[in-house]
Coordinates of C-alpha atoms in Angstrom, one line a residue:
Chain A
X1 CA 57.5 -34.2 28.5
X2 CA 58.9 -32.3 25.8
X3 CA 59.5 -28.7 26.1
X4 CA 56.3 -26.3 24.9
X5 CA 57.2 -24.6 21.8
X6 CA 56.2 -20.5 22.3
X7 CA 56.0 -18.1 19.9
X8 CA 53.1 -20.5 18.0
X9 CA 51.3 -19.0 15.3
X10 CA 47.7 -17.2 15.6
X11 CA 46.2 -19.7 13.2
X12 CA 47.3 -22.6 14.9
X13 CA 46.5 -21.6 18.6
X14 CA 42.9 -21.1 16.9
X15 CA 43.1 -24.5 15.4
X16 CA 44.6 -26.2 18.4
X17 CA 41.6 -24.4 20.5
X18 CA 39.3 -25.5 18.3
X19 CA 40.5 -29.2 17.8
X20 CA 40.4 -29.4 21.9
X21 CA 37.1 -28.6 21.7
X22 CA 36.3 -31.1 18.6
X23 CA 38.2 -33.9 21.3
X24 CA 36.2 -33.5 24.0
X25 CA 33.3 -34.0 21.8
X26 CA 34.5 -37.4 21.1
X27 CA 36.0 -38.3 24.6
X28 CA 32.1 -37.7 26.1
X29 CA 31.4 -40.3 23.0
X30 CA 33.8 -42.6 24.0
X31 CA 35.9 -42.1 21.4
X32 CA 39.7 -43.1 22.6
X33 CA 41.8 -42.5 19.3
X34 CA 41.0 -40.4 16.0
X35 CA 42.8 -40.7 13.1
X36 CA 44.8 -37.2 11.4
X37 CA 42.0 -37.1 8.4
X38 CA 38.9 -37.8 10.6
X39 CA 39.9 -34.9 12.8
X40 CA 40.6 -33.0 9.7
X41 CA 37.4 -34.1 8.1
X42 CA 35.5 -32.1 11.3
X43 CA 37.5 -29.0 10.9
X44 CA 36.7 -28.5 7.2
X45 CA 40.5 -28.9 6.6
X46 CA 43.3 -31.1 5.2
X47 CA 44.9 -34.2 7.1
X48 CA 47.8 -32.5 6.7
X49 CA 47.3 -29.1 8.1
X50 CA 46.3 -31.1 11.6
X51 CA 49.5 -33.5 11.2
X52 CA 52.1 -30.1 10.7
X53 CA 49.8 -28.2 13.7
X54 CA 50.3 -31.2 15.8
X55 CA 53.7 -32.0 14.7
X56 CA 54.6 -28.3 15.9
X57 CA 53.6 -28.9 19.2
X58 CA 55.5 -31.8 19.3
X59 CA 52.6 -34.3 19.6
X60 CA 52.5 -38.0 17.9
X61 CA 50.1 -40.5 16.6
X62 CA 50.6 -44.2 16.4
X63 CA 50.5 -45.0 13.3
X64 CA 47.8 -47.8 13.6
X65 CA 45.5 -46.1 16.6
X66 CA 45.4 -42.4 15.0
X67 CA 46.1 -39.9 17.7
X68 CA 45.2 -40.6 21.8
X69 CA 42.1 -38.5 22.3
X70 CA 42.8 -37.9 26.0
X71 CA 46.1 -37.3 25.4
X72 CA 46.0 -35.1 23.2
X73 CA 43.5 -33.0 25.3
X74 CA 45.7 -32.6 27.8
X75 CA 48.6 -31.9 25.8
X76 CA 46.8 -29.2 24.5
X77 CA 45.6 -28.0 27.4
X78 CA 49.3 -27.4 28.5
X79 CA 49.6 -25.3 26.0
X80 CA 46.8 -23.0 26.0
X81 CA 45.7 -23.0 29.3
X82 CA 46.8 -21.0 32.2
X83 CA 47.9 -22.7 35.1
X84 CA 45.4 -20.6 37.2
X85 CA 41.8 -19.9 35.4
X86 CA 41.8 -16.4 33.8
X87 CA 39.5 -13.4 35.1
X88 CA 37.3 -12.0 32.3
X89 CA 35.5 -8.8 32.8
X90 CA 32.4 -8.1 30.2
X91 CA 31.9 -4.3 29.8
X92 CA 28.7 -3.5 28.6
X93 CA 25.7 -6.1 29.7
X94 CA 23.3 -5.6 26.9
X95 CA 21.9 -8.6 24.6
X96 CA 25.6 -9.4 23.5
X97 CA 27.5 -8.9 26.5
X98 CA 24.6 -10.9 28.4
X99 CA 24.5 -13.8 25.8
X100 CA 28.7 -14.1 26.2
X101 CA 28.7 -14.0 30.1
X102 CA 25.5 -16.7 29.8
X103 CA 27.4 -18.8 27.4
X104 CA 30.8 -18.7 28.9
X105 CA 29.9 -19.6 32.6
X106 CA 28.6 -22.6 31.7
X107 CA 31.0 -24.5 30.1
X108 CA 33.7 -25.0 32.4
X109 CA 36.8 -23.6 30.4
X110 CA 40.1 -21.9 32.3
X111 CA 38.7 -19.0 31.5
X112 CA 36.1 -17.5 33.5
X113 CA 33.3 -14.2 33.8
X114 CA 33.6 -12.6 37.2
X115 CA 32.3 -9.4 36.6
X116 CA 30.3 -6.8 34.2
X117 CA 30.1 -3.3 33.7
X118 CA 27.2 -1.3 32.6
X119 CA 25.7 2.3 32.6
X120 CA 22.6 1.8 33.3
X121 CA 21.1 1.6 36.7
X122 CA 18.8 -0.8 36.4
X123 CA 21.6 -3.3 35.6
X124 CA 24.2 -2.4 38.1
X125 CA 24.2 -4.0 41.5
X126 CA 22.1 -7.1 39.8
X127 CA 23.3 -10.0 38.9
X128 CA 23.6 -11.8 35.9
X129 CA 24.2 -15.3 35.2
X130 CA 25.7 -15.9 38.2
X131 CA 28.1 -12.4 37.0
X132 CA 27.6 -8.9 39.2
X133 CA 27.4 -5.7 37.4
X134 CA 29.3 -2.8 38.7
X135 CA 29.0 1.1 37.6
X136 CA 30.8 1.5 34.1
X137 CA 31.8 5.0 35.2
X138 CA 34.0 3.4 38.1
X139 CA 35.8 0.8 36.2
X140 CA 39.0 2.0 36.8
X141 CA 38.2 2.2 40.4
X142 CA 36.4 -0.9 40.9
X143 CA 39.0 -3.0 38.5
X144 CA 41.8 -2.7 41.2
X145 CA 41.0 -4.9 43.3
X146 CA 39.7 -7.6 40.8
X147 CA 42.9 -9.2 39.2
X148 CA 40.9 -9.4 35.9
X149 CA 43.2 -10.6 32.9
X150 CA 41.0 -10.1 29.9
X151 CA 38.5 -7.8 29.1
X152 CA 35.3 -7.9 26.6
X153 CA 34.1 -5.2 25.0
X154 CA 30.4 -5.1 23.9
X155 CA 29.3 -1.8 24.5
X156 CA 27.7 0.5 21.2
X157 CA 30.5 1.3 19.1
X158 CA 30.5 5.1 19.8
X159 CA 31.3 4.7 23.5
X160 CA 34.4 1.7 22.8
X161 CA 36.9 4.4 23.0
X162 CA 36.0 6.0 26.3
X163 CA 37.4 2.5 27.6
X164 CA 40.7 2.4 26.6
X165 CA 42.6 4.3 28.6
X166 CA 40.9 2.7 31.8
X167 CA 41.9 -0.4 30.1
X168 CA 45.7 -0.1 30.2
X169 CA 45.5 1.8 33.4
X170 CA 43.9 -1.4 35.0
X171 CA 47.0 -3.1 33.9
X172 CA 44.9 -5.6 32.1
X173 CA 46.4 -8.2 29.0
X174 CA 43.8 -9.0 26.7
X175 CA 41.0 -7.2 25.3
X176 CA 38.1 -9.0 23.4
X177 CA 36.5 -5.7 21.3
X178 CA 33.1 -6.5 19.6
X179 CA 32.5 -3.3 18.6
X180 CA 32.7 -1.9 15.1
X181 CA 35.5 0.6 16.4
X182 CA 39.1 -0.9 16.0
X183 CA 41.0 0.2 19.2
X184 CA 44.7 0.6 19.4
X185 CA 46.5 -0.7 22.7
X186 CA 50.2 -0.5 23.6
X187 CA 52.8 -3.6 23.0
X188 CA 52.4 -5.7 26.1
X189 CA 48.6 -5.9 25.5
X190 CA 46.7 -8.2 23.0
X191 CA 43.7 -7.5 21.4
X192 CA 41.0 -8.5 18.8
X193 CA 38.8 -6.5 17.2
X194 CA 35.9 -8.5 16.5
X195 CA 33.3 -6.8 14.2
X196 CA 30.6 -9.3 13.4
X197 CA 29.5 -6.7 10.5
X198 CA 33.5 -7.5 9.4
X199 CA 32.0 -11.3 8.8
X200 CA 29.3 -10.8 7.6
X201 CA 30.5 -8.6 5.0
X202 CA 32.9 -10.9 4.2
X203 CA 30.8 -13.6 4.4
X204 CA 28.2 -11.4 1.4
X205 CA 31.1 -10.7 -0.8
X206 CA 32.1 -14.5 -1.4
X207 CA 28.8 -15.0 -1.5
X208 CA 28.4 -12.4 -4.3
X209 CA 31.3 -13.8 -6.2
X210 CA 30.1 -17.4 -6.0
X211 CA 26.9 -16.0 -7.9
X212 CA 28.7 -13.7 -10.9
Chain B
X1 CA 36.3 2.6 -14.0
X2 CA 38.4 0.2 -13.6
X3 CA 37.4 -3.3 -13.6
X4 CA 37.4 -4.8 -9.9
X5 CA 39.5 -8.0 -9.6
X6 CA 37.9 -11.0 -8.6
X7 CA 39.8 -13.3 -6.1
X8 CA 40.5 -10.9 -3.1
X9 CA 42.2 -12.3 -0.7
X10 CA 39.9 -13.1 2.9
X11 CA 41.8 -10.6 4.7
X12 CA 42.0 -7.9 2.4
X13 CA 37.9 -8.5 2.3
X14 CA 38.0 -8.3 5.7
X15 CA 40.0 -5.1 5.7
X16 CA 37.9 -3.2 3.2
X17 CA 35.0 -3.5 5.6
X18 CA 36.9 -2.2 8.4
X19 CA 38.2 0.6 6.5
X20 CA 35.0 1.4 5.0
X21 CA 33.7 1.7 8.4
X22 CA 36.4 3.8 9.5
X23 CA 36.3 5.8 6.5
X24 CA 31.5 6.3 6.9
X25 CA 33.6 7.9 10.6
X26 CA 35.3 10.5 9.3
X27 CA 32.8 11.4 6.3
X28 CA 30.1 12.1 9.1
X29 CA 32.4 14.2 10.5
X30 CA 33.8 16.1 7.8
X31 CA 37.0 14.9 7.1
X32 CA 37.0 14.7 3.3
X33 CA 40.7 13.5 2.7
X34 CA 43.0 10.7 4.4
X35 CA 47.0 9.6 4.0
X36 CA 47.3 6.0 4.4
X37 CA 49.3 5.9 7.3
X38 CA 46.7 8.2 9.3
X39 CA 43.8 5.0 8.2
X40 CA 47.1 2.7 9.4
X41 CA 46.8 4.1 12.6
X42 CA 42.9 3.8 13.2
X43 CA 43.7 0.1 12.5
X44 CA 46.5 -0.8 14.2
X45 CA 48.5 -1.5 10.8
X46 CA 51.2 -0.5 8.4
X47 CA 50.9 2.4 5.7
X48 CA 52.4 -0.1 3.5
X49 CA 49.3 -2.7 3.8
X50 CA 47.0 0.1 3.6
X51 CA 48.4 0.8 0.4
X52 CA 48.9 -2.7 -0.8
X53 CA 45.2 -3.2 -0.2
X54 CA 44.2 -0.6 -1.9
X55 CA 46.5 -0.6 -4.7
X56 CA 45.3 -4.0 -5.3
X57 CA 41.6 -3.2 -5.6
X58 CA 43.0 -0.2 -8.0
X59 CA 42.0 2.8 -6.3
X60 CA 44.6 5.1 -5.9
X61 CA 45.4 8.6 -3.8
X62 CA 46.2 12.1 -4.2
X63 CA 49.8 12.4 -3.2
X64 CA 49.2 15.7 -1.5
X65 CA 46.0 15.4 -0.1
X66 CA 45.6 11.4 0.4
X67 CA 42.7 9.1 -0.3
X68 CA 39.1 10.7 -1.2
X69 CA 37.4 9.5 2.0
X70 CA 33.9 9.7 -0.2
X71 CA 34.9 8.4 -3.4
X72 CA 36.8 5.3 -1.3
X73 CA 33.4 4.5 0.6
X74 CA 31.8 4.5 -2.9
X75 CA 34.5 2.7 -4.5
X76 CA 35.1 -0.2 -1.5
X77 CA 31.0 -0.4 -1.8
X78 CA 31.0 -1.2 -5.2
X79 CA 33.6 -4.1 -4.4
X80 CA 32.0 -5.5 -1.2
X81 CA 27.9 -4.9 -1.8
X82 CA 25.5 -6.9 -4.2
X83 CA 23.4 -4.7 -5.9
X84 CA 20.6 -5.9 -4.0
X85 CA 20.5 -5.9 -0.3
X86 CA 21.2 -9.5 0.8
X87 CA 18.6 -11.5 3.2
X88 CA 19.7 -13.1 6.5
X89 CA 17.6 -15.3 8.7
X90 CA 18.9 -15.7 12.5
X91 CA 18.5 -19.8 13.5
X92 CA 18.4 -18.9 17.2
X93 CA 16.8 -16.3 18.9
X94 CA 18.5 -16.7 22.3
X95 CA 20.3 -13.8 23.9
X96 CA 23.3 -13.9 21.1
X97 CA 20.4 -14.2 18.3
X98 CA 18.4 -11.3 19.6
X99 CA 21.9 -9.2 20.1
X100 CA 23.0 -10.0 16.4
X101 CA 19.5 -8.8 15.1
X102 CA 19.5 -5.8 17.0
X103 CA 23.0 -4.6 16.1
X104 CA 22.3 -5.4 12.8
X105 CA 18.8 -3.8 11.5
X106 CA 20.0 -0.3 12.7
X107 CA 22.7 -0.3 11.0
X108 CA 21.0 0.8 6.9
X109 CA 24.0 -1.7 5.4
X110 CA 23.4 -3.4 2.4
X111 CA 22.2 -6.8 4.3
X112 CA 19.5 -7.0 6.4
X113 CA 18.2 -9.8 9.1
X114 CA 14.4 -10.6 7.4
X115 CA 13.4 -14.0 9.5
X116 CA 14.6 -15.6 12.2
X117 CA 13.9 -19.2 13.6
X118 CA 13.4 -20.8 16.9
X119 CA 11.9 -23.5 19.1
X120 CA 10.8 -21.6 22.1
X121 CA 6.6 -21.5 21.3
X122 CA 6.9 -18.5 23.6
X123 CA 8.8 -16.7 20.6
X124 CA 7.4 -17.9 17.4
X125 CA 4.8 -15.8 16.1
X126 CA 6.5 -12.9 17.7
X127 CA 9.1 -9.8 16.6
X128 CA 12.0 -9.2 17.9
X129 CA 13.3 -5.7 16.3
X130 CA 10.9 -6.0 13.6
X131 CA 12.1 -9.4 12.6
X132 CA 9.3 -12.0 12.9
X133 CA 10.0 -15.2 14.4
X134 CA 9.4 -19.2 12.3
X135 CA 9.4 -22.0 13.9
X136 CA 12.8 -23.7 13.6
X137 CA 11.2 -27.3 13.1
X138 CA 9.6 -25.8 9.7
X139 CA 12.7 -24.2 8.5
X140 CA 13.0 -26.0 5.6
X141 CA 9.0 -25.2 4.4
X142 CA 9.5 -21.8 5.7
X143 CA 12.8 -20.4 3.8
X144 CA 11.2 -21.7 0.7
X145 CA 9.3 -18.6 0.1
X146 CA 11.7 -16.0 1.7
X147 CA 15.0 -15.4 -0.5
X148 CA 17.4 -15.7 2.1
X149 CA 20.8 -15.7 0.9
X150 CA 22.7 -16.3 4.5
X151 CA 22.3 -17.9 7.8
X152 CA 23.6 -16.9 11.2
X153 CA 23.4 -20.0 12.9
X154 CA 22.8 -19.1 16.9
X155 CA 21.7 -21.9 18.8
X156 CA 23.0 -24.4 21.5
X157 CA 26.0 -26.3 20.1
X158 CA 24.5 -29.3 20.3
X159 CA 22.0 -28.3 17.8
X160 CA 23.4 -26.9 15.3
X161 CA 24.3 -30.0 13.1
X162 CA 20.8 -30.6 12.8
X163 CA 20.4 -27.7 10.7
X164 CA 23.0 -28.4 8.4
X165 CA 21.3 -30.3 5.6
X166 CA 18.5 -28.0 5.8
X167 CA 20.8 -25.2 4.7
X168 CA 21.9 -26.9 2.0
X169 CA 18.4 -28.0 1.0
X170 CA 17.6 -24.4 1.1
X171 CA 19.7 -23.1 -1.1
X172 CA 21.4 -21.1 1.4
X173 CA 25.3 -19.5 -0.3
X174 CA 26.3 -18.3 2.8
X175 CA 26.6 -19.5 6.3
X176 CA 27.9 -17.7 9.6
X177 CA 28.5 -20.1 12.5
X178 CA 28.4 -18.7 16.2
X179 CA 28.2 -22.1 17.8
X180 CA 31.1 -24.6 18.9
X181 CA 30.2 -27.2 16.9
X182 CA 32.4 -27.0 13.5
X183 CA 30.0 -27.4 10.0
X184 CA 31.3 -28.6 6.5
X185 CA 29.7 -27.6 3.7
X186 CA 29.7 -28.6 -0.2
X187 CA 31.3 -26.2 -2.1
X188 CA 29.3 -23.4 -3.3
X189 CA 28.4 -22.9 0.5
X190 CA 30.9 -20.4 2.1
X191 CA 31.3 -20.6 5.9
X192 CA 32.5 -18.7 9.0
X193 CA 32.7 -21.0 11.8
X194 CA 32.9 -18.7 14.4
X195 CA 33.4 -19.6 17.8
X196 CA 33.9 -16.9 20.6
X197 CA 35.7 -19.5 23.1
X198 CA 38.1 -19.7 20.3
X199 CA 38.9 -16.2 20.3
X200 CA 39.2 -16.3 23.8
X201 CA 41.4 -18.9 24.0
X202 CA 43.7 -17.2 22.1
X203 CA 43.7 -14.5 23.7
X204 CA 44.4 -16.1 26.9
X205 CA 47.2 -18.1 25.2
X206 CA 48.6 -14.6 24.1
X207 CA 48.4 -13.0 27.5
X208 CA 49.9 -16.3 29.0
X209 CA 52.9 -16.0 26.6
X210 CA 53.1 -12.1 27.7
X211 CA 53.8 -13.3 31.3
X212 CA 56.3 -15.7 31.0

């Protein structure tokens, strides 16, 4: 096999996750070859942005079959996914954090929930969703022994920052942020800030122009 | 005033609503001036895009004391806000519809969740956060009446192509997609497929890289 490229651009590791997921799709269909535009045509997106993503990652069609859906799966799937599945920790287990951690554990990705934090007593020591919910205030105790990777963040916005320094302290990688504060993390640790008011602002300002 | 340019770039749209929520911050707590690189900072960002993005929308600072943090709020609302608040319905009240409603109708921004829609008999009828409940199988008859403007589309992947065409029947300029399932739109219809596996996948691929 041909070597993995690195240093792959945000937008295509996006598009690559997103195309896996697209494959799959058609692989339960029984679909055993797809065609650059028809994958395109599901993304919203030209035939020619999937052919240079693909060509990137060193991966070819034949020319009268389209690309091999399986294949192509896997292929990705080198490239994304960790060779062991990843630990994900959700810290805060209200409606969002809840409706991630129920979402995510059912899908069977590389990626998986194996524990929440939360303040409130009623919450911690239960389960959810197959997930157990620890005190917030001992995360960086608890965390030690959990070899988490990745972190989510869905606690109110006002409280986000109390968790970064527990954060790189835990010596963890990735941190998922929901909340509407942006948080800063030292080189060596990847984040996204992920405001949904962010897209939906967005979202009304096109929205605003399309009317003018 | 200056006219506001049309054509923003995505991420500079993007940008203005993070800074503006930064910026509503430190108004509440009394900081009246900022220098770009302190807002930078707070995002994880250059001085130099700060500046770019706000030289672009034409609002400029005070070389000595920085940006009015007031008049900036004022000026990024008048760029990002309709006049009139916006109306949202949520297709989906599972736990990741009733978390986006719940964020979102304390928040006194300038949309606001009015309806929502689902299947589950045991919720129609009922409010969740003050938002009352359709059924989702009269969406269509439903919206007619109710001047929605955008859609956050929460429900099981598998279902959310089934509420594709009535969006477009509706009228509907706006559409933000939490499920897996990818949905095109005619133009006139903007769209935010957003998928959190895809951000987690990324993340993961990030961290991977991190390790090697």
């Amino acid at each position: 096999m041909a070597a993995i490229p690195s240093n792959i651009p945000e937008k295509t590791v996006e598009r690559l996750s997103e195309y896996r997921r697209t494959l799959l799709s058609c692989y339960e269909q029984g679909i055993t070859h797809v065609f650059s535009h028809v994958l395109a045509g599901m993304h919203g997106i030209t035939a020619v942005q999937v052919r240079r993503d693909l060509m990137l990652i060193g991966f070819t069609s034949d020319a009268k079959k389209g690309y091999d859906v399986k294949e192509l799966i896997d292929f990705i799937g080198n490239i994304l996914d960790s060779p062991e599945p990843l630990n994900i920790a959700v810290i805060g287990m209200g409606h969002l954090g809840q409706a991630i951690t129920k979402y995510f554990n059912d899908k069977g990705l590389k990626l998986r929930i194996t524990a929440a934090f939360d303040n409130d007593p009623q919450k911690i020591g239960r389960e959810y969703f197959g997930v157990p919910v620890y005190a917030a205030d001992d995360f960086e105790h608890e965390v030690d022994e959990m070899e988490l990777n990745l972190v989510i963040i869905a606690v109110p916005s006002e409280a986000a920052a109390d968790y970064r320094l527990p954060i790189i302290n835990a010596g963890i990688k990735g941190v998922l942020n929901f909340t509407s504060k942006p948080l800063n993390f030292p080189l060596g640790i990847a984040v996204e800030n992920y405001d949904i008011t962010t897209l939906l602002e967005k979202l009304a300002y096109f929205v605003k122009d399309s009317e003018v």
